[in-house]
């Protein structure tokens, strides 16, 4: 597989479509204020926000405005001015800021005067031996001429740290200095690097553990020993932060079985060359049970309301996870009812040998309501795109659980920097001068949301395929300058190979008509040679589709799609097709509706360990056009997480297709492009694509009207990023196509008798699941247990790249 990625190269995308998009990553900004006459200005409406620079402009004016809560159309207040002052100074890109409010007709004009810190005249590195200057300069994405911005410098410092840590330099220290340059008004930035030694983990040992075995403790750790199969990322490389995290994980494992006062330390021992032994030193202490559980300080709610949800119980071993769960439950109980300042402290007291009293002390605080929701940092993304993801509004009770929900929803958009990044997204309450009211501050730092992907792939179904994919997940179809910021999704996909040529263009509005209703428009052209095993025909689909998807609760959605397409079936006379295939030839105009319901609780679409996916659907074609068929399907998947990170999964699906009206073809009512097939990488893996089912007497699959299949798979870890699997698949298809034997008057095969009609096919097999940087790869070797005149009994090798949704 050859694969390349370009992220958000704005100019590079324009040649692909007028709808080219992409993203200069915006930075967060913040500012400071002085007022002509605050008392006189009062609550007047802001009519204009003007940004003025004294000296060179060191920030984009749009970026300045994005960081400010003082915005056009909003009331002008002292509180918003103070927030803007702190915000703009926090960027590190300004030396001084003044904010002046001037009376104008109908309100005030706000003038923001900024004195910047100048630009970078020189950029250097000191102390780096493992990486050259060019590599570091490319990594940090800062260049000469950029404004001096502490936010970007800290982010660059972190990128250098991560680069060294991935190489095993666990003790690296990175600092930077900003000093005046010989060029007046500019600065010199110098990154100083103390690399330290490079450490690879040769061995991990435990000392002092008797209650938990080495094997169980090792399974808890992020740190891993360096082995030949750990080739990617940080695996096997010493990372001080990961070691500290491992110390906490070991302590937590002990506390969860009653060892409250366990102490864990660690040391490093040289083990030759550049490898070290990592030794965890454990002092277990005594094991404790819970003698009593008490909640103190509650006056607003009763003991009876809170006690049933308490996990910690008298007479059972102490569990740190249960105690943390109880603290979270009590705080959420209060926080979800407006008491955002409620806090819980846990006290442990001796109750005799091996016994502890657990006391939860609650500080209730006062009830709060939401006064305003302030959004800052969104230079491109429209306020409405953010606000519609927030489950709260001004005037509501302040619900801390909803704040967590808002945080998660905004992170899931993937438009903004998240946890662990330099400027993470935050949703938090802040105090106001009005008793009983708080403001909600949403601060974001935008990141690139456009990409161009290109490369080549291979599967056992459609052979080798080259592709190019252009995507913008924060698209704005109405902004013909930048095409970004409205939260829409745009995608253009081109695939080209010897057995398929596809072009697909789609646009999605996730909040159609102001509701949580996704509306998608798709245009497509698909030329599919791979549908026929012996190239006896090719199928071309060209048309458009309109779809609506409506979420129902947290895990379900309804979807309906209307498709209008022209389907051309071209028969290849050189391959001596039978009359069954010849009768399918022609041009068809299809107008069809698909209706579906999906309930999906899977924990991940990448490596699914638990949960299920259930789906049911109906299809009706013939309300216009000349293809009159209907169909339906029901099925799903179920996953179980078993000990040792093994996974047991079941999958099954039943489908039906039948004709109605008077537009049947010469073979029956259902044309071949709506018939049902089995075989290949996605169902019966012991057979070639479409091979497990009815075939004419030349071996060409002709499909059927009713199909069912089921699969059971057990997967297990082998080495890092590689899993093994064993599986069993079974299925059958029946058809109403009939044909006489021999040849007709023209000497063409009639195509009968039909082979495999109603036959139950099954296979067993083994597989590998590899999760590589270039993408997931699935390799399966299936052995057919049932054969017919054409399938044979030799094993089939199935290769595919990508996730199965």
GROMACS .gro file of C-alpha atoms in nm, residues 266-443:
model
  178
  266UNK     CA    1   1.053   0.303   4.064
  267UNK     CA    2   1.416   0.300   3.963
  268UNK     CA    3   1.607   0.258   3.641
  269UNK     CA    4   1.896   0.019   3.603
  270UNK     CA    5   2.136   0.017   3.310
  271UNK     CA    6   2.120  -0.314   3.129
  272UNK     CA    7   2.378  -0.269   2.856
  273UNK     CA    8   2.402  -0.060   2.538
  274UNK     CA    9   2.117   0.192   2.541
  275UNK     CA   10   1.866  -0.027   2.723
  276UNK     CA   11   1.746   0.010   3.081
  277UNK     CA   12   1.557  -0.210   3.324
  278UNK     CA   13   1.250  -0.046   3.477
  279UNK     CA   14   1.194  -0.171   3.833
  280UNK     CA   15   0.875  -0.086   4.025
  281UNK     CA   16   0.923  -0.097   4.403
  282UNK     CA   17   0.598  -0.178   4.585
  283UNK     CA   18   0.522  -0.145   4.956
  284UNK     CA   19   0.181  -0.303   4.987
  285UNK     CA   20   0.083  -0.216   5.344
  286UNK     CA   21  -0.221  -0.374   5.503
  287UNK     CA   22  -0.552  -0.469   5.350
  288UNK     CA   23  -0.863  -0.287   5.476
  289UNK     CA   24  -1.235  -0.348   5.475
  290UNK     CA   25  -1.501  -0.077   5.509
  291UNK     CA   26  -1.658  -0.051   5.856
  292UNK     CA   27  -1.906   0.228   5.781
  293UNK     CA   28  -2.006   0.479   5.514
  294UNK     CA   29  -2.137   0.823   5.611
  295UNK     CA   30  -2.245   1.131   5.415
  296UNK     CA   31  -2.216   1.461   5.604
  297UNK     CA   32  -2.312   1.819   5.525
  298UNK     CA   33  -2.623   1.751   5.315
  299UNK     CA   34  -2.920   1.977   5.383
  300UNK     CA   35  -3.077   2.026   5.040
  301UNK     CA   36  -3.123   1.658   4.960
  302UNK     CA   37  -3.187   1.366   5.191
  303UNK     CA   38  -2.973   1.067   5.279
  304UNK     CA   39  -3.237   0.845   5.117
  305UNK     CA   40  -3.190   1.020   4.783
  306UNK     CA   41  -2.813   0.974   4.773
  307UNK     CA   42  -2.747   0.648   4.961
  308UNK     CA   43  -2.894   0.400   4.705
  309UNK     CA   44  -2.637   0.510   4.446
  310UNK     CA   45  -2.336   0.479   4.679
  311UNK     CA   46  -2.100   0.203   4.560
  312UNK     CA   47  -1.889   0.174   4.877
  313UNK     CA   48  -2.050  -0.068   5.124
  314UNK     CA   49  -1.977  -0.162   5.483
  315UNK     CA   50  -1.836  -0.512   5.520
  316UNK     CA   51  -1.667  -0.514   5.180
  317UNK     CA   52  -1.303  -0.446   5.088
  318UNK     CA   53  -1.214  -0.081   5.036
  319UNK     CA   54  -1.203   0.018   4.666
  320UNK     CA   55  -1.044   0.340   4.545
  321UNK     CA   56  -1.243   0.324   4.220
  322UNK     CA   57  -1.570   0.294   4.414
  323UNK     CA   58  -1.479   0.593   4.631
  324UNK     CA   59  -1.397   0.805   4.326
  325UNK     CA   60  -1.723   0.691   4.168
  326UNK     CA   61  -1.915   0.795   4.479
  327UNK     CA   62  -1.752   1.139   4.480
  328UNK     CA   63  -1.844   1.185   4.115
  329UNK     CA   64  -2.201   1.065   4.172
  330UNK     CA   65  -2.264   1.306   4.461
  331UNK     CA   66  -2.109   1.598   4.277
  332UNK     CA   67  -2.308   1.521   3.962
  333UNK     CA   68  -2.629   1.484   4.164
  334UNK     CA   69  -2.586   1.835   4.295
  335UNK     CA   70  -2.437   1.977   3.977
  336UNK     CA   71  -2.720   1.846   3.758
  337UNK     CA   72  -2.968   2.035   3.977
  338UNK     CA   73  -2.805   2.377   3.963
  339UNK     CA   74  -2.549   2.346   4.244
  340UNK     CA   75  -2.239   2.392   4.031
  341UNK     CA   76  -2.016   2.483   4.329
  342UNK     CA   77  -2.090   2.161   4.521
  343UNK     CA   78  -1.775   1.979   4.629
  344UNK     CA   79  -1.712   1.643   4.796
  345UNK     CA   80  -1.417   1.551   5.019
  346UNK     CA   81  -1.349   1.198   5.143
  347UNK     CA   82  -1.204   1.129   5.488
  348UNK     CA   83  -1.076   0.790   5.600
  349UNK     CA   84  -1.052   0.711   5.971
  350UNK     CA   85  -0.934   0.407   6.162
  351UNK     CA   86  -1.210   0.172   6.284
  352UNK     CA   87  -0.995  -0.103   6.433
  353UNK     CA   88  -0.753  -0.359   6.289
  354UNK     CA   89  -0.802  -0.380   5.913
  355UNK     CA   90  -1.109  -0.155   5.919
  356UNK     CA   91  -1.181   0.200   5.792
  357UNK     CA   92  -1.464   0.444   5.824
  358UNK     CA   93  -1.541   0.628   5.498
  359UNK     CA   94  -1.694   0.974   5.534
  360UNK     CA   95  -1.807   1.191   5.244
  361UNK     CA   96  -1.821   1.559   5.345
  362UNK     CA   97  -2.033   1.770   5.111
  363UNK     CA   98  -2.005   2.145   5.061
  364UNK     CA   99  -2.332   2.226   4.887
  365UNK     CA  100  -2.288   2.587   4.779
  366UNK     CA  101  -2.572   2.789   4.629
  367UNK     CA  102  -2.793   2.729   4.332
  368UNK     CA  103  -2.685   2.896   4.006
  369UNK     CA  104  -2.852   2.986   3.681
  370UNK     CA  105  -2.695   3.067   3.344
  371UNK     CA  106  -2.679   3.436   3.258
  372UNK     CA  107  -2.489   3.426   2.926
  373UNK     CA  108  -2.294   3.186   2.710
  374UNK     CA  109  -1.975   3.350   2.577
  375UNK     CA  110  -1.781   3.193   2.291
  376UNK     CA  111  -1.426   3.292   2.200
  377UNK     CA  112  -1.143   3.167   1.980
  378UNK     CA  113  -1.354   3.075   1.677
  379UNK     CA  114  -1.204   3.275   1.394
  380UNK     CA  115  -1.367   3.072   1.114
  381UNK     CA  116  -1.631   2.853   1.279
  382UNK     CA  117  -1.962   3.033   1.313
  383UNK     CA  118  -2.101   3.087   1.664
  384UNK     CA  119  -2.418   2.902   1.569
  385UNK     CA  120  -2.221   2.586   1.484
  386UNK     CA  121  -2.091   2.584   1.842
  387UNK     CA  122  -2.410   2.698   2.015
  388UNK     CA  123  -2.626   2.427   1.858
  389UNK     CA  124  -2.406   2.162   2.022
  390UNK     CA  125  -2.464   2.309   2.369
  391UNK     CA  126  -2.746   2.143   2.568
  392UNK     CA  127  -2.799   2.457   2.779
  393UNK     CA  128  -2.929   2.812   2.724
  394UNK     CA  129  -2.932   3.141   2.917
  395UNK     CA  130  -3.186   3.125   3.198
  396UNK     CA  131  -3.147   2.749   3.255
  397UNK     CA  132  -3.027   2.598   3.579
  398UNK     CA  133  -2.650   2.552   3.562
  399UNK     CA  134  -2.613   2.179   3.506
  400UNK     CA  135  -2.253   2.052   3.538
  401UNK     CA  136  -2.341   1.722   3.368
  402UNK     CA  137  -2.459   1.922   3.067
  403UNK     CA  138  -2.126   2.107   3.070
  404UNK     CA  139  -1.948   1.772   3.034
  405UNK     CA  140  -2.187   1.678   2.754
  406UNK     CA  141  -2.115   2.007   2.578
  407UNK     CA  142  -1.740   1.948   2.611
  408UNK     CA  143  -1.773   1.600   2.460
  409UNK     CA  144  -1.995   1.715   2.172
  410UNK     CA  145  -1.759   1.995   2.075
  411UNK     CA  146  -1.457   1.764   2.095
  412UNK     CA  147  -1.638   1.512   1.873
  413UNK     CA  148  -1.677   1.777   1.602
  414UNK     CA  149  -1.298   1.755   1.563
  415UNK     CA  150  -1.281   2.123   1.466
  416UNK     CA  151  -1.084   2.231   1.773
  417UNK     CA  152  -0.774   2.131   1.966
  418UNK     CA  153  -0.857   1.873   2.233
  419UNK     CA  154  -0.714   1.728   2.550
  420UNK     CA  155  -0.338   1.699   2.557
  421UNK     CA  156  -0.290   1.967   2.290
  422UNK     CA  157  -0.137   2.308   2.344
  423UNK     CA  158  -0.465   2.506   2.367
  424UNK     CA  159  -0.740   2.262   2.456
  425UNK     CA  160  -1.108   2.334   2.419
  426UNK     CA  161  -1.272   2.438   2.750
  427UNK     CA  162  -1.634   2.476   2.862
  428UNK     CA  163  -1.652   2.622   3.213
  429UNK     CA  164  -1.870   2.836   3.440
  430UNK     CA  165  -1.739   3.172   3.563
  431UNK     CA  166  -1.872   3.395   3.838
  432UNK     CA  167  -2.054   3.718   3.759
  433UNK     CA  168  -2.143   4.027   3.961
  434UNK     CA  169  -2.505   3.903   3.976
  435UNK     CA  170  -2.572   3.673   4.271
  436UNK     CA  171  -2.705   3.332   4.168
  437UNK     CA  172  -2.594   3.367   3.805
  438UNK     CA  173  -2.287   3.241   3.623
  439UNK     CA  174  -2.169   3.281   3.266
  440UNK     CA  175  -2.060   2.983   3.060
  441UNK     CA  176  -1.734   3.047   2.878
  442UNK     CA  177  -1.657   2.833   2.574
  443UNK     CA  178  -1.302   2.885   2.452
   0.00000   0.00000   0.00000
